[in-house]
Amino acid sequence: MSLKRLNFFNRLIHITSDDSDESRRRQLLNIILLGVIVLTIILMAILIIYLLANRQQTASNDIKLIFIVAGGLLLGTAGIYFLNRYVRRGIASIVFLVFFVIIFNFADSPDQLANGRSIILFSIPIVMASILLKPYLSFIFAAIVSLDIILLALWIDSPPNFPAITVFFLLALLSWLAARSLDQALHELRRTNATLDQLVQERTRQLEKSLSRERIEAGRNQAILESIADGVIVFDVTGTVINANPALLQLLEREPQEVKGMNVNDLTRSRSMDARNRGILAGLLTNPGQQGTSYRISWKKKTLSVTSSQVFSTEGVHIGTVAVFRDFTREAEIERMKNTFLAVVSHELRTPLNSVLGYAEMLKEAIYGPINEKQIHAADRIISNSSRLLSIINDLLDQAQIEAGRLIIHPSPFKLAELIKNVHEVLDKLSQDKGLVLTSGCDPRLPDTIVGDQVRLQQILINLINNSIKFTRQGSIHFRAVWHDRKHWRLEVQDSGIGIPQEELSRIFDSFHQVNGTASRESGGFGLGLSIVKQLAGLMGGSVTAVSKVGEGSLFTVLLPLDTQKAGK
Ligand code: ADP
């Protein structure tokens, strides 16, 4: 059947009503009515064919009667159909059932209707009453049709068919049960549907709420991102750009549409970046640590400080990488100028100072003729103050070189004993002058010869021991080389000095930092010694730590990688 015809049929039987039960019953009645109309038409067609074939044997009265009954049936059914569609279902159903009971009375001889083959016809309204009207109405129709067949039996003088009446009531009971169960099941289904509808509505509302909350949150985050002065770029897990703020576009001199959808390689393939910087940036973006690590790169004429870190969802799933670009050009330029200035000034100061020192020593040694006690004392003062000045200048120079990345470590095999001996030679007198004892030791587990930059290691030790001498009034200072593990060794300097307050320990390695309220200022110094030690240790692949107790002393430990390969054990 084509879709069009199906639609027409649907429209014929379909009736809309607020009550779904009501519309179901009305549609059911429509189906039955249409069925009856179709059946009557088919029967009439068959009958016409039959009559045309047997024209002589059929009485014209019979034919008339048949057509009158069929016509009445069609008219009556059509009338009920309109009643059902436009008036009320209850009335239409009752009229339909009563109409059929009446029609059945003419469908056969009274004898056959009351006791014979056609008695079965009366069961139809009983079943239909329970389906089309209320379930209990099957009993009413059982009573109506029972009364009907009793009257028919009385009319033809035969006893009423009580077994048939009993069967009618039994059928009414079954119909009642079936229709009631169906009603209850439908009721349950409707209730479940209503609950489900409510649930769906509730969920939809919740979803809407959380979606709008997320939209607001996302909008706020975007606004924050756009107002950040530093350039921020976000990559997804595949390395594709998913967001970049205006500051970044300005820094990289790119258009928004250029950057969206770009991947890490496209971004680092800039012609204005040399291979080294490209490598650093690619490494930063493709393999960032969990904590942001910052690197400087040169891009076009700018120096950028880039920090990148991985982004994790609240469930701990890796969802991408975020990189922050800061324009460091001005700071880098100032830093470069400062370093150049420091290097030049230090160099220019060192040369005349060395010559002052040299001449003072020659004077003291009486190379230019004999000198008296007072003159020796003056020469001593010149020598000690010039030495102090020279050491400050050396520190400044070292600091400038380290910051400029120009200080290079030269590892080569050396004897530990020699290192220790050299330190004694430089500092024994200074400690003795202060009434302190400087002792040393070397762990026998350490090889005699190890690989390292002896000059810089000596500088580390001298700086640390110098501090110990400065900040120890009485007692001893001990330094030693200690085996740590298969891959590390330690240099330790321990004193019984004034100690460092706990809260200062983390800052003493910062440049130009001195502990307040200690003898730092009077003891000379600049606050650079420990910073240089830390940076030298870092350049050697090691680290420096300090433990201290005020009034009891301090212990400085430099942990270094143990390289014996070239030296041999
Ligand atoms: P400075 O040139 O002032 O000695 P450093 O960087 O060497 O600079 O040391 C920083 C500060 O740390 C010192 O000023 C001092 O206050 C403190 N300090 C360093 N070593 C010791 C020590 N052995 N005992 C006590 N305080 C120390």
CSV table of N, CA and C in Angstrom, one decimal, residues 265-368:
chain,number,residue,atom,x,y,z
A,265,ASN,N,55.3,22.4,14.7
A,265,ASN,CA,56.3,22.5,13.7
A,265,ASN,C,56.1,23.7,12.8
A,266,ASP,N,54.8,24.0,12.4
A,266,ASP,CA,54.6,25.2,11.6
A,266,ASP,C,55.0,26.4,12.3
A,267,LEU,N,54.8,26.4,13.6
A,267,LEU,CA,55.1,27.6,14.4
A,267,LEU,C,56.6,27.8,14.5
A,268,THR,N,57.3,26.7,14.6
A,268,THR,CA,58.8,26.9,14.9
A,268,THR,C,59.5,26.9,13.5
A,269,ARG,N,58.8,26.8,12.4
A,269,ARG,CA,59.5,26.8,11.1
A,269,ARG,C,59.7,28.2,10.6
A,270,SER,N,59.6,29.1,11.5
A,270,SER,CA,59.8,30.5,11.1
A,270,SER,C,61.2,30.8,10.5
A,271,ARG,N,61.2,31.5,9.4
A,271,ARG,CA,62.5,31.8,8.8
A,271,ARG,C,63.4,32.7,9.6
A,272,SER,N,62.7,33.5,10.5
A,272,SER,CA,63.4,34.5,11.2
A,272,SER,C,64.1,33.9,12.5
A,273,MET,N,64.0,32.6,12.6
A,273,MET,CA,64.6,32.0,13.8
A,273,MET,C,65.7,31.0,13.4
A,274,ASP,N,66.9,31.1,14.1
A,274,ASP,CA,68.0,30.2,13.8
A,274,ASP,C,67.7,28.8,14.3
A,275,ALA,N,68.5,27.9,13.8
A,275,ALA,CA,68.3,26.5,14.1
A,275,ALA,C,68.3,26.2,15.6
A,276,ARG,N,69.3,26.9,16.4
A,276,ARG,CA,69.4,26.6,17.8
A,276,ARG,C,68.1,27.0,18.5
A,277,ASN,N,67.6,28.2,18.2
A,277,ASN,CA,66.4,28.7,18.9
A,277,ASN,C,65.2,27.9,18.5
A,278,ARG,N,65.2,27.5,17.2
A,278,ARG,CA,64.1,26.6,16.7
A,278,ARG,C,64.1,25.3,17.5
A,279,GLY,N,65.3,24.7,17.7
A,279,GLY,CA,65.4,23.5,18.5
A,279,GLY,C,64.9,23.6,19.9
A,280,ILE,N,65.3,24.7,20.5
A,280,ILE,CA,64.9,25.0,21.9
A,280,ILE,C,63.3,25.1,22.0
A,281,LEU,N,62.8,25.9,21.1
A,281,LEU,CA,61.3,26.1,21.1
A,281,LEU,C,60.6,24.8,20.8
A,282,ALA,N,61.0,24.0,19.8
A,282,ALA,CA,60.4,22.8,19.5
A,282,ALA,C,60.4,21.8,20.7
A,283,GLY,N,61.6,21.8,21.3
A,283,GLY,CA,61.7,20.9,22.5
A,283,GLY,C,60.8,21.3,23.6
A,284,LEU,N,60.7,22.6,23.8
A,284,LEU,CA,59.8,23.2,24.9
A,284,LEU,C,58.4,22.9,24.7
A,285,LEU,N,58.0,23.0,23.4
A,285,LEU,CA,56.5,22.8,23.1
A,285,LEU,C,56.1,21.4,22.9
A,286,THR,N,57.1,20.5,22.4
A,286,THR,CA,56.7,19.1,22.2
A,286,THR,C,56.9,18.3,23.4
A,287,ASN,N,57.8,18.7,24.3
A,287,ASN,CA,58.2,17.9,25.4
A,287,ASN,C,58.3,18.7,26.7
A,288,PRO,N,57.2,19.4,27.1
A,288,PRO,CA,57.3,20.3,28.3
A,288,PRO,C,57.3,19.5,29.5
A,289,GLY,N,57.9,20.0,30.6
A,289,GLY,CA,57.9,19.3,31.9
A,289,GLY,C,56.5,19.6,32.5
A,290,GLN,N,56.2,19.0,33.6
A,290,GLN,CA,54.9,19.3,34.3
A,290,GLN,C,55.0,20.6,34.9
A,291,GLN,N,56.1,21.0,35.4
A,291,GLN,CA,56.3,22.3,36.0
A,291,GLN,C,56.9,23.2,34.8
A,292,GLY,N,56.5,24.4,34.8
A,292,GLY,CA,57.0,25.3,33.7
A,292,GLY,C,58.5,25.6,33.8
A,293,THR,N,59.2,25.3,32.7
A,293,THR,CA,60.6,25.7,32.7
A,293,THR,C,60.7,26.8,31.7
A,294,SER,N,61.6,27.8,32.1
A,294,SER,CA,61.6,29.0,31.2
A,294,SER,C,62.9,29.0,30.4
A,295,TYR,N,62.9,29.3,29.1
A,295,TYR,CA,64.0,29.5,28.3
A,295,TYR,C,63.9,30.8,27.5
A,296,ARG,N,65.1,31.3,27.1
A,296,ARG,CA,65.1,32.5,26.3
A,296,ARG,C,65.4,32.2,24.9
A,297,ILE,N,64.6,32.7,24.0
A,297,ILE,CA,64.9,32.5,22.6
A,297,ILE,C,64.9,33.8,21.8
A,298,SER,N,65.6,33.9,20.7
A,298,SER,CA,65.6,35.1,19.9
A,298,SER,C,64.7,34.9,18.7
A,299,TRP,N,63.8,35.8,18.5
A,299,TRP,CA,62.8,35.7,17.4
A,299,TRP,C,62.8,37.1,16.8
A,300,LYS,N,63.1,37.1,15.5
A,300,LYS,CA,63.3,38.3,14.8
A,300,LYS,C,64.2,39.2,15.6
A,301,LYS,N,63.8,40.4,15.9
A,301,LYS,CA,64.7,41.2,16.7
A,301,LYS,C,64.4,41.2,18.2
A,302,LYS,N,63.6,40.2,18.6
A,302,LYS,CA,63.2,40.2,20.0
A,302,LYS,C,63.8,39.1,20.7
A,303,THR,N,63.9,39.3,22.0
A,303,THR,CA,64.3,38.2,22.9
A,303,THR,C,63.1,37.8,23.7
A,304,LEU,N,62.7,36.5,23.6
A,304,LEU,CA,61.4,36.1,24.2
A,304,LEU,C,61.8,35.1,25.3
A,305,SER,N,61.1,35.2,26.4
A,305,SER,CA,61.3,34.2,27.5
A,305,SER,C,60.1,33.3,27.4
A,306,VAL,N,60.3,32.0,27.2
A,306,VAL,CA,59.2,31.1,26.9
A,306,VAL,C,59.1,30.1,28.1
A,307,THR,N,57.9,29.9,28.6
A,307,THR,CA,57.7,29.0,29.6
A,307,THR,C,56.6,28.0,29.1
A,308,SER,N,56.8,26.7,29.3
A,308,SER,CA,55.7,25.8,28.8
A,308,SER,C,55.5,24.8,29.9
A,309,SER,N,54.2,24.4,29.9
A,309,SER,CA,53.9,23.3,30.8
A,309,SER,C,52.7,22.5,30.3
A,310,GLN,N,52.6,21.2,30.8
A,310,GLN,CA,51.6,20.4,30.3
A,310,GLN,C,50.3,20.7,31.1
A,311,VAL,N,49.1,20.6,30.4
A,311,VAL,CA,47.9,20.8,31.0
A,311,VAL,C,47.2,19.5,31.3
A,312,PHE,N,46.7,19.4,32.5
A,312,PHE,CA,45.9,18.2,32.9
A,312,PHE,C,44.5,18.5,33.2
A,313,SER,N,43.6,17.6,32.9
A,313,SER,CA,42.2,17.8,33.3
A,313,SER,C,42.0,17.5,34.8
A,314,THR,N,40.9,17.8,35.3
A,314,THR,CA,40.7,17.5,36.7
A,314,THR,C,40.8,16.0,37.1
A,315,GLU,N,40.6,15.2,36.0
A,315,GLU,CA,40.7,13.7,36.2
A,315,GLU,C,42.2,13.3,36.1
A,316,GLY,N,43.0,14.2,35.8
A,316,GLY,CA,44.5,13.9,35.6
A,316,GLY,C,44.9,13.4,34.2
A,317,VAL,N,44.0,13.6,33.3
A,317,VAL,CA,44.3,13.2,31.9
A,317,VAL,C,45.0,14.4,31.2
A,318,HIS,N,46.1,14.0,30.5
A,318,HIS,CA,46.9,15.1,29.8
A,318,HIS,C,46.0,15.6,28.6
A,319,ILE,N,45.7,16.9,28.6
A,319,ILE,CA,44.9,17.4,27.5
A,319,ILE,C,45.6,18.4,26.6
A,320,GLY,N,46.8,18.7,26.9
A,320,GLY,CA,47.5,19.6,26.0
A,320,GLY,C,48.7,20.3,26.7
A,321,THR,N,49.1,21.4,26.0
A,321,THR,CA,50.3,22.1,26.4
A,321,THR,C,50.0,23.6,26.4
A,322,VAL,N,50.5,24.3,27.4
A,322,VAL,CA,50.3,25.8,27.3
A,322,VAL,C,51.7,26.4,27.4
A,323,ALA,N,51.9,27.4,26.5
A,323,ALA,CA,53.2,28.1,26.5
A,323,ALA,C,52.9,29.6,26.7
A,324,VAL,N,53.8,30.2,27.5
A,324,VAL,CA,53.7,31.7,27.8
A,324,VAL,C,54.9,32.3,27.2
A,325,PHE,N,54.7,33.3,26.4
A,325,PHE,CA,55.8,34.1,25.7
A,325,PHE,C,55.8,35.5,26.4
A,326,ARG,N,57.0,35.8,26.9
A,326,ARG,CA,57.1,37.2,27.4
A,326,ARG,C,58.2,37.9,26.7
A,327,ASP,N,57.9,39.1,26.3
A,327,ASP,CA,58.9,39.9,25.6
A,327,ASP,C,60.0,40.4,26.6
A,328,PHE,N,61.1,39.8,26.3
A,328,PHE,CA,62.2,40.0,27.3
A,328,PHE,C,63.3,40.9,26.6
A,329,THR,N,62.9,41.5,25.5
A,329,THR,CA,64.0,42.2,24.7
A,329,THR,C,64.6,43.3,25.5
A,330,ARG,N,63.8,44.1,26.2
A,330,ARG,CA,64.4,45.3,27.0
A,330,ARG,C,65.2,44.8,28.1
A,331,GLU,N,64.7,43.8,28.9
A,331,GLU,CA,65.5,43.3,30.0
A,331,GLU,C,66.8,42.7,29.5
A,332,ALA,N,66.7,41.9,28.4
A,332,ALA,CA,67.9,41.3,27.9
A,332,ALA,C,68.9,42.3,27.5
A,333,GLU,N,68.5,43.4,26.9
A,333,GLU,CA,69.4,44.4,26.5
A,333,GLU,C,70.1,45.1,27.7
A,334,ILE,N,69.2,45.4,28.7
A,334,ILE,CA,69.8,46.0,29.9
A,334,ILE,C,70.8,45.1,30.6
A,335,GLU,N,70.4,43.8,30.6
A,335,GLU,CA,71.3,42.8,31.2
A,335,GLU,C,72.6,42.7,30.5
A,336,ARG,N,72.5,42.7,29.1
A,336,ARG,CA,73.7,42.7,28.3
A,336,ARG,C,74.6,43.9,28.6
A,337,MET,N,74.0,45.1,28.7
A,337,MET,CA,74.7,46.3,28.9
A,337,MET,C,75.4,46.2,30.3
A,338,LYS,N,74.6,45.7,31.3
A,338,LYS,CA,75.2,45.6,32.6
A,338,LYS,C,76.4,44.7,32.7
A,339,ASN,N,76.3,43.6,32.0
A,339,ASN,CA,77.4,42.6,32.0
A,339,ASN,C,78.6,43.2,31.3
A,340,THR,N,78.3,43.9,30.2
A,340,THR,CA,79.5,44.5,29.5
A,340,THR,C,80.1,45.5,30.4
A,341,PHE,N,79.3,46.3,31.0
A,341,PHE,CA,79.8,47.4,31.9
A,341,PHE,C,80.6,46.8,33.0
A,342,LEU,N,80.1,45.7,33.6
A,342,LEU,CA,80.8,45.1,34.7
A,342,LEU,C,82.1,44.5,34.3
A,343,ALA,N,82.1,43.8,33.1
A,343,ALA,CA,83.3,43.2,32.6
A,343,ALA,C,84.3,44.3,32.3
A,344,VAL,N,83.9,45.4,31.7
A,344,VAL,CA,84.9,46.4,31.3
A,344,VAL,C,85.4,47.1,32.5
A,345,VAL,N,84.5,47.5,33.4
A,345,VAL,CA,84.9,48.2,34.6
A,345,VAL,C,85.8,47.3,35.5
A,346,SER,N,85.4,46.0,35.6
A,346,SER,CA,86.3,45.1,36.4
A,346,SER,C,87.6,45.0,35.8
A,347,HIS,N,87.7,44.8,34.5
A,347,HIS,CA,89.0,44.6,33.9
A,347,HIS,C,89.8,45.9,34.0
A,348,GLU,N,89.2,47.0,33.8
A,348,GLU,CA,89.9,48.3,33.9
A,348,GLU,C,90.4,48.5,35.3
A,349,LEU,N,89.7,48.1,36.3
A,349,LEU,CA,90.1,48.3,37.7
A,349,LEU,C,91.2,47.3,38.1
A,350,ARG,N,91.0,46.1,37.6
A,350,ARG,CA,91.9,45.0,38.0
A,350,ARG,C,93.4,45.3,37.6
A,351,THR,N,93.6,45.8,36.4
A,351,THR,CA,94.9,46.1,36.0
A,351,THR,C,95.7,47.1,36.9
A,352,PRO,N,95.1,48.3,37.1
A,352,PRO,CA,95.9,49.2,38.0
A,352,PRO,C,96.0,48.7,39.4
A,353,LEU,N,95.0,48.0,39.9
A,353,LEU,CA,95.0,47.4,41.2
A,353,LEU,C,96.1,46.4,41.4
A,354,ASN,N,96.3,45.6,40.4
A,354,ASN,CA,97.4,44.6,40.4
A,354,ASN,C,98.7,45.3,40.5
A,355,SER,N,98.8,46.4,39.8
A,355,SER,CA,100.1,47.1,39.8
A,355,SER,C,100.3,47.8,41.2
A,356,VAL,N,99.2,48.3,41.8
A,356,VAL,CA,99.3,48.9,43.2
A,356,VAL,C,99.8,47.8,44.1
A,357,LEU,N,99.2,46.6,44.0
A,357,LEU,CA,99.6,45.5,44.9
A,357,LEU,C,101.0,45.1,44.7
A,358,GLY,N,101.4,45.1,43.4
A,358,GLY,CA,102.8,44.7,43.1
A,358,GLY,C,103.8,45.7,43.7
A,359,TYR,N,103.5,46.9,43.5
A,359,TYR,CA,104.5,48.0,44.0
A,359,TYR,C,104.5,48.0,45.5
A,360,ALA,N,103.3,47.8,46.1
A,360,ALA,CA,103.3,47.8,47.6
A,360,ALA,C,104.1,46.7,48.1
A,361,GLU,N,104.0,45.5,47.5
A,361,GLU,CA,104.8,44.3,47.9
A,361,GLU,C,106.3,44.6,47.8
A,362,MET,N,106.6,45.2,46.6
A,362,MET,CA,108.0,45.5,46.4
A,362,MET,C,108.6,46.5,47.4
A,363,LEU,N,107.7,47.5,47.8
A,363,LEU,CA,108.1,48.5,48.8
A,363,LEU,C,108.4,47.7,50.1
A,364,LYS,N,107.4,46.8,50.4
A,364,LYS,CA,107.5,46.1,51.7
A,364,LYS,C,108.7,45.2,51.8
A,365,GLU,N,109.1,44.6,50.6
A,365,GLU,CA,110.2,43.8,50.5
A,365,GLU,C,111.5,44.6,50.5
A,366,ALA,N,111.5,45.9,50.6
A,366,ALA,CA,112.6,46.8,50.6
A,366,ALA,C,113.4,46.8,49.3
A,367,ILE,N,112.7,46.5,48.2
A,367,ILE,CA,113.4,46.5,46.9
A,367,ILE,C,113.9,47.9,46.5
A,368,TYR,N,113.1,48.9,46.9
A,368,TYR,CA,113.5,50.3,46.6
A,368,TYR,C,114.3,50.9,47.7
